[in-house]
PDB file of C-alpha atoms in Angstrom:
ATOM      1  CA  GLU A   1     211.370  18.626 272.705  1.00 31.00           C
ATOM      2  CA  ASP A   2     211.420  19.881 276.293  1.00 32.00           C
ATOM      3  CA  HIS A   3     214.658  21.316 277.511  1.00 33.00           C
ATOM      4  CA  VAL A   4     216.016  23.427 280.306  1.00 32.00           C
ATOM      5  CA  PRO A   5     219.032  25.371 279.014  1.00 32.00           C
ATOM      6  CA  ASN A   6     221.820  25.847 281.489  1.00 35.00           C
ATOM      7  CA  ASP A   7     221.608  29.608 281.496  1.00 34.00           C
ATOM      8  CA  GLY A   8     221.211  32.111 284.279  1.00 36.00           C
ATOM      9  CA  GLY A   9     217.617  32.879 283.439  1.00 36.00           C
ATOM     10  CA  ARG A  10     216.513  29.225 283.369  1.00 37.00           C
ATOM     11  CA  THR A  11     214.438  29.555 280.199  1.00 38.00           C
ATOM     12  CA  LYS A  12     212.266  26.526 279.617  1.00 39.00           C
ATOM     13  CA  LYS A  13     210.557  25.608 276.363  1.00 40.00           C
ATOM     14  CA  GLY A  14     207.133  24.151 277.002  1.00 37.00           C
ATOM     15  CA  ILE A  15     205.642  21.047 275.470  1.00 32.00           C
ATOM     16  CA  ARG A  16     203.851  22.924 272.723  1.00 33.00           C
ATOM     17  CA  GLY A  17     206.473  25.515 272.066  1.00 31.00           C
ATOM     18  CA  GLN A  18     205.425  27.841 274.881  1.00 29.00           C
ATOM     19  CA  THR A  19     208.424  29.557 276.411  1.00 29.00           C
ATOM     20  CA  PHE A  20     208.532  30.856 279.913  1.00 31.00           C
ATOM     21  CA  ARG A  21     211.241  31.837 282.378  1.00 32.00           C
ATOM     22  CA  ILE A  22     211.738  30.110 285.702  1.00 32.00           C
ATOM     23  CA  ARG A  23     213.327  32.518 288.166  1.00 31.00           C
ATOM     24  CA  SER A  24     212.828  30.450 291.264  1.00 37.00           C
ATOM     25  CA  ALA A  25     216.017  29.108 292.836  1.00 37.00           C
ATOM     26  CA  MET A  26     213.975  26.025 293.705  1.00 43.00           C
ATOM     27  CA  VAL A  27     214.109  24.742 290.136  1.00 45.00           C
ATOM     28  CA  GLN A  28     217.814  25.418 289.910  1.00 45.00           C
ATOM     29  CA  GLU A  29     218.341  23.278 293.006  1.00 48.00           C
ATOM     30  CA  SER A  30     215.835  20.598 292.011  1.00 55.00           C
ATOM     31  CA  ASN A  31     216.362  17.552 289.832  1.00 74.00           C
ATOM     32  CA  ALA A  32     214.549  17.141 286.516  1.00 78.00           C
ATOM     33  CA  LEU A  33     213.293  13.738 285.442  1.00 85.00           C
ATOM     34  CA  LEU A  34     211.131  12.255 282.676  1.00 88.00           C
ATOM     35  CA  ASN A  35     212.271  14.725 280.009  1.00 87.00           C
ATOM     36  CA  ASN A  36     211.797  17.618 282.429  1.00 88.00           C
ATOM     37  CA  ARG A  37     208.173  16.712 283.100  1.00 93.00           C
ATOM     38  CA  LEU A  38     208.859  16.099 286.786  1.00 94.00           C
ATOM     39  CA  PHE A  39     211.062  17.923 289.271  1.00 93.00           C
ATOM     40  CA  LEU A  40     212.046  16.276 292.551  1.00 93.00           C
ATOM     41  CA  CYS A  41     212.295  19.057 295.125  1.00 92.00           C
ATOM     42  CA  PRO A  42     213.732  18.069 298.520  1.00 92.00           C
ATOM     43  CA  GLY A  43     213.384  20.599 301.324  1.00 92.00           C
ATOM     44  CA  ARG A  44     210.938  22.889 299.487  1.00 90.00           C
ATOM     45  CA  GLU A  45     207.425  23.853 300.563  1.00 90.00           C
ATOM     46  CA  THR A  46     206.157  25.732 297.503  1.00 91.00           C
ATOM     47  CA  ILE A  47     206.310  25.287 293.746  1.00 89.00           C
ATOM     48  CA  PRO A  48     207.492  28.103 291.456  1.00 81.00           C
ATOM     49  CA  ASN A  49     205.117  30.770 290.259  1.00 82.00           C
ATOM     50  CA  MET A  50     204.971  29.947 286.576  1.00 82.00           C
ATOM     51  CA  PRO A  51     202.455  28.779 283.959  1.00 86.00           C
ATOM     52  CA  ASN A  52     201.493  25.148 283.539  1.00 90.00           C
ATOM     53  CA  ARG A  53     202.848  23.836 286.794  1.00 92.00           C
ATOM     54  CA  ARG A  54     201.283  21.344 289.137  1.00 93.00           C
ATOM     55  CA  LYS A  55     202.179  19.887 292.508  1.00 95.00           C
ATOM     56  CA  PHE A  56     202.491  16.116 292.514  1.00 97.00           C
ATOM     57  CA  ILE A  57     201.130  14.651 295.746  1.00 97.00           C
ATOM     58  CA  PRO A  58     201.334  10.849 296.044  1.00 97.00           C
ATOM     59  CA  HIS A  59     198.220   9.130 297.293  1.00 96.00           C
ATOM     60  CA  GLU A  60     198.079   8.748 301.064  1.00 95.00           C
ATOM     61  CA  SER A  61     198.173   4.948 300.733  1.00 93.00           C
ATOM     62  CA  ILE A  62     201.708   5.182 299.323  1.00 95.00           C
ATOM     63  CA  GLN A  63     203.664   4.862 302.514  1.00 91.00           C
ATOM     64  CA  TYR A  64     205.776   2.480 304.484  1.00 92.00           C
ATOM     65  CA  PHE A  65     204.648   1.180 307.889  1.00 85.00           C
ATOM     66  CA  PRO A  66     207.743   0.421 309.981  1.00 87.00           C
ATOM     67  CA  PHE A  67     207.992  -2.447 312.427  1.00 83.00           C
ATOM     68  CA  CYS A  68     211.078  -1.186 314.234  1.00 89.00           C
ATOM     69  CA  ASP A  69     213.752   1.157 312.897  1.00 90.00           C
ATOM     70  CA  ASP A  70     213.099   0.118 309.264  1.00 93.00           C
ATOM     71  CA  PHE A  71     211.803   2.668 306.795  1.00 95.00           C
ATOM     72  CA  GLY A  72     211.462   0.986 303.414  1.00 95.00           C
ATOM     73  CA  PRO A  73     211.467   0.175 300.611  1.00 95.00           C
ATOM     74  CA  MET A  74     207.792   0.483 299.705  1.00 94.00           C
ATOM     75  CA  ASN A  75     205.853  -2.713 299.182  1.00 92.00           C
ATOM     76  CA  LEU A  76     204.423  -3.763 295.843  1.00 92.00           C
ATOM     77  CA  SER A  77     201.008  -2.261 296.572  1.00 92.00           C
ATOM     78  CA  SER A  78     202.511   1.174 297.132  1.00 95.00           C
ATOM     79  CA  ILE A  79     204.783   0.816 294.107  1.00 96.00           C
ATOM     80  CA  VAL A  80     201.906  -0.057 291.800  1.00 94.00           C
ATOM     81  CA  THR A  81     199.721   2.750 293.155  1.00 95.00           C
ATOM     82  CA  PHE A  82     202.580   5.223 292.623  1.00 97.00           C
ATOM     83  CA  VAL A  83     203.233   4.065 289.050  1.00 95.00           C
ATOM     84  CA  GLN A  84     199.561   4.255 288.126  1.00 94.00           C
ATOM     85  CA  GLN A  85     199.099   7.686 289.714  1.00 96.00           C
ATOM     86  CA  LEU A  86     202.194   9.283 288.194  1.00 96.00           C
ATOM     87  CA  ASP A  87     201.468   7.820 284.766  1.00 94.00           C
ATOM     88  CA  SER A  88     197.882   9.101 284.971  1.00 95.00           C
ATOM     89  CA  GLU A  89     198.902  12.611 286.029  1.00 95.00           C
ATOM     90  CA  LEU A  90     201.523  12.848 283.305  1.00 94.00           C
ATOM     91  CA  SER A  91     199.096  11.726 280.607  1.00 93.00           C
ATOM     92  CA  GLU A  92     196.148  13.792 281.837  1.00 94.00           C
ATOM     93  CA  ASN A  93     198.227  16.950 282.285  1.00 92.00           C
ATOM     94  CA  GLU A  94     200.485  16.709 279.261  1.00 90.00           C
ATOM     95  CA  ASN A  95     201.130  20.466 279.158  1.00 91.00           C
ATOM     96  CA  CYS A  96     202.119  20.653 282.803  1.00 93.00           C
ATOM     97  CA  VAL A  97     205.370  20.313 284.679  1.00 93.00           C
ATOM     98  CA  LEU A  98     204.978  18.360 287.933  1.00 95.00           C
ATOM     99  CA  PHE A  99     206.802  19.258 291.115  1.00 95.00           C
ATOM    100  CA  TRP A 100     207.179  16.686 293.874  1.00 96.00           C
ATOM    101  CA  LEU A 101     208.040  18.368 297.181  1.00 95.00           C
ATOM    102  CA  ILE A 102     209.631  16.034 299.704  1.00 95.00           C
ATOM    103  CA  GLU A 103     211.409  16.331 303.035  1.00 95.00           C
ATOM    104  CA  ASP A 104     215.151  16.785 302.653  1.00 93.00           C
ATOM    105  CA  GLU A 105     216.044  13.790 304.778  1.00 96.00           C
ATOM    106  CA  PRO A 106     217.937  10.645 303.658  1.00 96.00           C
ATOM    107  CA  ARG A 107     215.206   8.110 304.393  1.00 97.00           C
ATOM    108  CA  THR A 108     212.447  10.111 302.722  1.00 97.00           C
ATOM    109  CA  PHE A 109     214.728  10.925 299.816  1.00 96.00           C
ATOM    110  CA  SER A 110     215.706   7.265 299.395  1.00 97.00           C
ATOM    111  CA  ASN A 111     212.088   6.119 299.241  1.00 97.00           C
ATOM    112  CA  ALA A 112     211.270   8.837 296.683  1.00 97.00           C
ATOM    113  CA  VAL A 113     214.196   7.897 294.436  1.00 97.00           C
ATOM    114  CA  PHE A 114     213.282   4.216 294.754  1.00 98.00           C
ATOM    115  CA  LEU A 115     209.723   4.901 293.608  1.00 98.00           C
ATOM    116  CA  LEU A 116     210.897   6.979 290.658  1.00 97.00           C
ATOM    117  CA  GLY A 117     213.258   4.202 289.615  1.00 97.00           C
ATOM    118  CA  ALA A 118     210.382   1.714 289.944  1.00 97.00           C
ATOM    119  CA  PHE A 119     208.292   3.935 287.697  1.00 96.00           C
ATOM    120  CA  LEU A 120     211.008   3.839 285.015  1.00 96.00           C
ATOM    121  CA  ILE A 121     211.319   0.055 285.331  1.00 96.00           C
ATOM    122  CA  PHE A 122     207.603  -0.410 284.831  1.00 95.00           C
ATOM    123  CA  THR A 123     206.911   2.186 282.152  1.00 94.00           C
ATOM    124  CA  GLN A 124     210.186   2.352 280.228  1.00 92.00           C
ATOM    125  CA  GLN A 125     211.763  -1.059 280.971  1.00 92.00           C
ATOM    126  CA  ALA A 126     214.775   0.797 282.358  1.00 95.00           C
ATOM    127  CA  THR A 127     217.849  -1.296 283.092  1.00 95.00           C
ATOM    128  CA  ILE A 128     219.952  -0.932 286.226  1.00 96.00           C
ATOM    129  CA  ASP A 129     222.679   0.768 284.188  1.00 96.00           C
ATOM    130  CA  GLN A 130     220.146   3.249 282.854  1.00 95.00           C
ATOM    131  CA  LEU A 131     218.829   3.954 286.347  1.00 96.00           C
ATOM    132  CA  ARG A 132     222.368   4.409 287.600  1.00 95.00           C
ATOM    133  CA  SER A 133     222.896   7.007 284.881  1.00 93.00           C
ATOM    134  CA  THR A 134     219.528   8.703 285.443  1.00 93.00           C
ATOM    135  CA  PHE A 135     220.222   9.160 289.159  1.00 94.00           C
ATOM    136  CA  ALA A 136     223.919   9.918 288.844  1.00 92.00           C
ATOM    137  CA  TRP A 137     223.238  13.332 290.371  1.00 90.00           C
ATOM    138  CA  VAL A 138     222.236  11.711 293.679  1.00 92.00           C
ATOM    139  CA  SER A 139     225.009  12.131 296.217  1.00 92.00           C
ATOM    140  CA  PRO A 140     225.659   9.020 298.338  1.00 92.00           C
ATOM    141  CA  SER A 141     225.393  11.197 301.441  1.00 93.00           C
ATOM    142  CA  ARG A 142     221.718  11.848 300.633  1.00 93.00           C
ATOM    143  CA  ILE A 143     220.813   8.184 300.483  1.00 95.00           C
ATOM    144  CA  ALA A 144     220.122   5.808 303.363  1.00 96.00           C
ATOM    145  CA  SER A 145     220.459   2.051 302.764  1.00 96.00           C
ATOM    146  CA  PHE A 146     217.512  -0.078 303.744  1.00 96.00           C
ATOM    147  CA  CYS A 147     217.782  -2.188 306.884  1.00 94.00           C
ATOM    148  CA  ASP A 148     216.047  -5.180 308.419  1.00 89.00           C
ATOM    149  CA  ALA A 149     213.002  -4.724 310.617  1.00 85.00           C
ATOM    150  CA  SER A 150     214.889  -4.698 313.916  1.00 85.00           C
ATOM    151  CA  PHE A 151     216.074  -2.300 316.600  1.00 85.00           C
ATOM    152  CA  ASP A 152     219.401  -4.174 316.724  1.00 89.00           C
ATOM    153  CA  PRO A 153     222.371  -2.961 314.692  1.00 89.00           C
ATOM    154  CA  PRO A 154     221.826  -4.181 311.096  1.00 89.00           C
ATOM    155  CA  THR A 155     223.946  -7.130 309.928  1.00 91.00           C
ATOM    156  CA  PHE A 156     223.252  -6.344 306.274  1.00 91.00           C
ATOM    157  CA  LEU A 157     221.920  -3.451 304.216  1.00 95.00           C
ATOM    158  CA  LEU A 158     220.119  -3.187 300.885  1.00 96.00           C
ATOM    159  CA  THR A 159     220.959  -0.437 298.405  1.00 97.00           C
ATOM    160  CA  LEU A 160     218.640   1.223 295.929  1.00 97.00           C
ATOM    161  CA  GLU A 161     220.188  -0.892 293.182  1.00 97.00           C
ATOM    162  CA  ASP A 162     219.516  -4.076 295.169  1.00 97.00           C
ATOM    163  CA  CYS A 163     215.838  -3.191 295.410  1.00 97.00           C
ATOM    164  CA  TRP A 164     215.582  -2.125 291.781  1.00 98.00           C
ATOM    165  CA  ARG A 165     217.195  -5.402 290.677  1.00 97.00           C
ATOM    166  CA  GLY A 166     214.654  -7.418 292.617  1.00 95.00           C
ATOM    167  CA  LEU A 167     211.768  -5.462 291.120  1.00 96.00           C
ATOM    168  CA  ALA A 168     213.204  -5.696 287.593  1.00 96.00           C
ATOM    169  CA  LYS A 169     213.572  -9.461 287.947  1.00 95.00           C
ATOM    170  CA  GLY A 170     209.911  -9.763 288.937  1.00 94.00           C
ATOM    171  CA  VAL A 171     208.915  -7.738 285.885  1.00 94.00           C
ATOM    172  CA  ALA A 172     211.199  -9.785 283.604  1.00 94.00           C
ATOM    173  CA  LYS A 173     209.675 -13.037 284.895  1.00 94.00           C
ATOM    174  CA  GLY A 174     206.184 -11.756 284.128  1.00 92.00           C
ATOM    175  CA  TRP A 175     204.953 -11.705 287.716  1.00 93.00           C
ATOM    176  CA  ILE A 176     203.755  -8.158 287.215  1.00 92.00           C
ATOM    177  CA  ARG A 177     204.216  -5.541 284.506  1.00 89.00           C
ATOM    178  CA  PHE A 178     202.630  -2.348 283.288  1.00 88.00           C
ATOM    179  CA  ASP A 179     201.043  -2.302 279.839  1.00 87.00           C
ATOM    180  CA  VAL A 180     201.997   1.205 278.693  1.00 80.00           C
ATOM    181  CA  LYS A 181     199.632   1.269 275.695  1.00 80.00           C
ATOM    182  CA  LYS A 182     196.575   0.183 277.656  1.00 81.00           C
ATOM    183  CA  ARG A 183     197.785   1.720 280.933  1.00 81.00           C
ATOM    184  CA  ARG A 184     196.908  -1.322 282.969  1.00 83.00           C
ATOM    185  CA  LEU A 185     198.692  -3.952 285.041  1.00 84.00           C
ATOM    186  CA  ARG A 186     199.278  -7.465 283.789  1.00 88.00           C
ATOM    187  CA  GLY A 187     201.114 -10.516 285.059  1.00 90.00           C
ATOM    188  CA  THR A 188     200.722 -13.728 287.004  1.00 88.00           C
ATOM    189  CA  MET A 189     200.660 -12.148 290.461  1.00 90.00           C
ATOM    190  CA  ASP A 190     197.229 -11.690 292.023  1.00 90.00           C
ATOM    191  CA  LEU A 191     197.542  -8.089 293.167  1.00 90.00           C
ATOM    192  CA  ALA A 192     194.139  -8.089 294.878  1.00 92.00           C
ATOM    193  CA  ALA A 193     195.208 -11.079 297.002  1.00 92.00           C
ATOM    194  CA  TYR A 194     198.585  -9.450 297.655  1.00 92.00           C
ATOM    195  CA  ARG A 195     196.919  -6.304 298.974  1.00 92.00           C
ATOM    196  CA  HIS A 196     194.402  -8.272 301.049  1.00 94.00           C
ATOM    197  CA  TYR A 197     196.890 -10.463 302.902  1.00 94.00           C
ATOM    198  CA  ASP A 198     199.500  -7.671 303.173  1.00 91.00           C
ATOM    199  CA  ASN A 199     197.052  -5.889 305.484  1.00 89.00           C
ATOM    200  CA  PRO A 200     197.961  -6.515 309.164  1.00 88.00           C
ATOM    201  CA  LEU A 201     194.284  -7.208 309.852  1.00 91.00           C
ATOM    202  CA  ASN A 202     194.190  -9.977 307.260  1.00 94.00           C
ATOM    203  CA  GLY A 203     197.426 -11.833 308.024  1.00 93.00           C
ATOM    204  CA  ASP A 204     200.353  -9.493 307.476  1.00 91.00           C
ATOM    205  CA  LEU A 205     201.495 -12.020 304.876  1.00 94.00           C
ATOM    206  CA  HIS A 206     203.709 -10.910 301.999  1.00 91.00           C
ATOM    207  CA  CYS A 207     204.314 -12.548 298.657  1.00 91.00           C
ATOM    208  CA  VAL A 208     207.979 -12.516 297.598  1.00 90.00           C
ATOM    209  CA  VAL A 209     207.902 -15.137 294.788  1.00 90.00           C
ATOM    210  CA  PRO A 210     204.376 -16.027 293.569  1.00 90.00           C
ATOM    211  CA  GLY A 211     203.479 -19.606 294.471  1.00 88.00           C
ATOM    212  CA  GLU A 212     206.837 -20.222 296.137  1.00 90.00           C
ATOM    213  CA  VAL A 213     208.022 -17.772 298.799  1.00 93.00           C
ATOM    214  CA  TYR A 214     205.866 -15.926 301.331  1.00 93.00           C
ATOM    215  CA  VAL A 215     206.925 -14.017 304.409  1.00 92.00           C
ATOM    216  CA  LEU A 216     204.704 -13.732 307.485  1.00 92.00           C
ATOM    217  CA  ARG A 217     204.871 -13.049 311.190  1.00 87.00           C
ATOM    218  CA  GLU A 218     205.449 -16.027 313.444  1.00 91.00           C
ATOM    219  CA  PRO A 219     202.039 -17.636 314.198  1.00 96.00           C
ATOM    220  CA  ALA A 220     200.847 -17.369 317.793  1.00 95.00           C
ATOM    221  CA  GLU A 221     199.406 -20.071 320.015  1.00 96.00           C
ATOM    222  CA  LEU A 222     195.812 -18.887 320.493  1.00 96.00           C
ATOM    223  CA  GLY A 223     194.120 -21.917 322.058  1.00 95.00           C
ATOM    224  CA  GLY A 224     192.231 -22.943 318.936  1.00 95.00           C
ATOM    225  CA  LEU A 225     191.314 -19.449 317.728  1.00 96.00           C
ATOM    226  CA  ASP A 226     192.123 -18.301 314.215  1.00 96.00           C
ATOM    227  CA  TYR A 227     193.068 -14.834 315.394  1.00 96.00           C
ATOM    228  CA  ARG A 228     192.886 -12.593 318.445  1.00 96.00           C
ATOM    229  CA  ASP A 229     192.950  -8.810 318.775  1.00 95.00           C
ATOM    230  CA  ASP A 230     195.251  -7.244 321.337  1.00 89.00           C
ATOM    231  CA  GLY A 231     193.791  -3.891 322.370  1.00 87.00           C
ATOM    232  CA  ASP A 232     196.832  -2.868 324.353  1.00 86.00           C
ATOM    233  CA  ARG A 233     199.180  -3.319 321.380  1.00 79.00           C
ATOM    234  CA  ARG A 234     196.495  -2.355 318.872  1.00 80.00           C
ATOM    235  CA  ALA A 235     197.466  -5.439 316.902  1.00 85.00           C
ATOM    236  CA  ARG A 236     195.990  -8.686 315.643  1.00 93.00           C
ATOM    237  CA  ASP A 237     197.705 -12.045 316.135  1.00 95.00           C
ATOM    238  CA  PHE A 238     197.102 -15.077 313.937  1.00 97.00           C
ATOM    239  CA  SER A 239     197.455 -18.779 314.601  1.00 97.00           C
ATOM    240  CA  ALA A 240     198.952 -21.481 312.349  1.00 96.00           C
ATOM    241  CA  ARG A 241     195.381 -22.712 311.905  1.00 96.00           C
ATOM    242  CA  TYR A 242     194.526 -19.373 310.255  1.00 97.00           C
ATOM    243  CA  TYR A 243     197.511 -19.416 307.887  1.00 96.00           C
ATOM    244  CA  ALA A 244     197.393 -23.072 306.796  1.00 96.00           C
ATOM    245  CA  PRO A 245     194.480 -22.898 304.308  1.00 96.00           C
ATOM    246  CA  ILE A 246     195.711 -19.562 302.935  1.00 95.00           C
ATOM    247  CA  LEU A 247     199.154 -20.948 302.185  1.00 93.00           C
ATOM    248  CA  ARG A 248     197.651 -24.087 300.598  1.00 92.00           C
ATOM    249  CA  HIS A 249     195.525 -21.852 298.340  1.00 90.00           C
ATOM    250  CA  LEU A 250     198.471 -19.632 297.402  1.00 87.00           C
ATOM    251  CA  GLY A 251     200.478 -22.652 296.341  1.00 78.00           C
TER     252      GLY A 251
END
């Protein structure tokens, strides 16, 4: 079993019994997850010089596109991509320790912790109580609550636990889940359609509850056109005529 003894030399026993010593202060100040297979390293630019280590770099598509002063949480497409990537890297590099270097800033840190919690919900069916225990080391001062997409002062905020609860409910209802044995996604949600209409060029339409609740930008009056590109704003507007058949198809 992997372990990191709490000694001054930071001796770590590897997955196959290999023992090596981590002298870098970075590991001492980082946070081990997934049975010490992954270290979350805020404010660091390099990984320690030691055997069997690997930098974890999330795919470039895993990001949040703000509308105003909002910064997250990540949408389902980014969550799923993150879960699949991290699961793949852990399984394909079973003798390695992964180091995820992130900016030491509350918003970046919050999105990283949210994604790691989502990974545990999908792959280990973690409960909110278990997530609360797993991330007990996270100081409240390092976390930023999620706000509405507005430049106005927020009238309500969402915590990490709020977001995890929503995701866990979707998994429990069978909308989407991760088959750990076959390493593939299952569920009633059409992820391909979700990703297509989530794109601002295809509608900027987001599924909240499959077949029941969808969120979209207010349709524009476009004089009979389905959509119109605005070069000055580098944006695409859509009419009610464009959305109507899509919403009928989605239920």
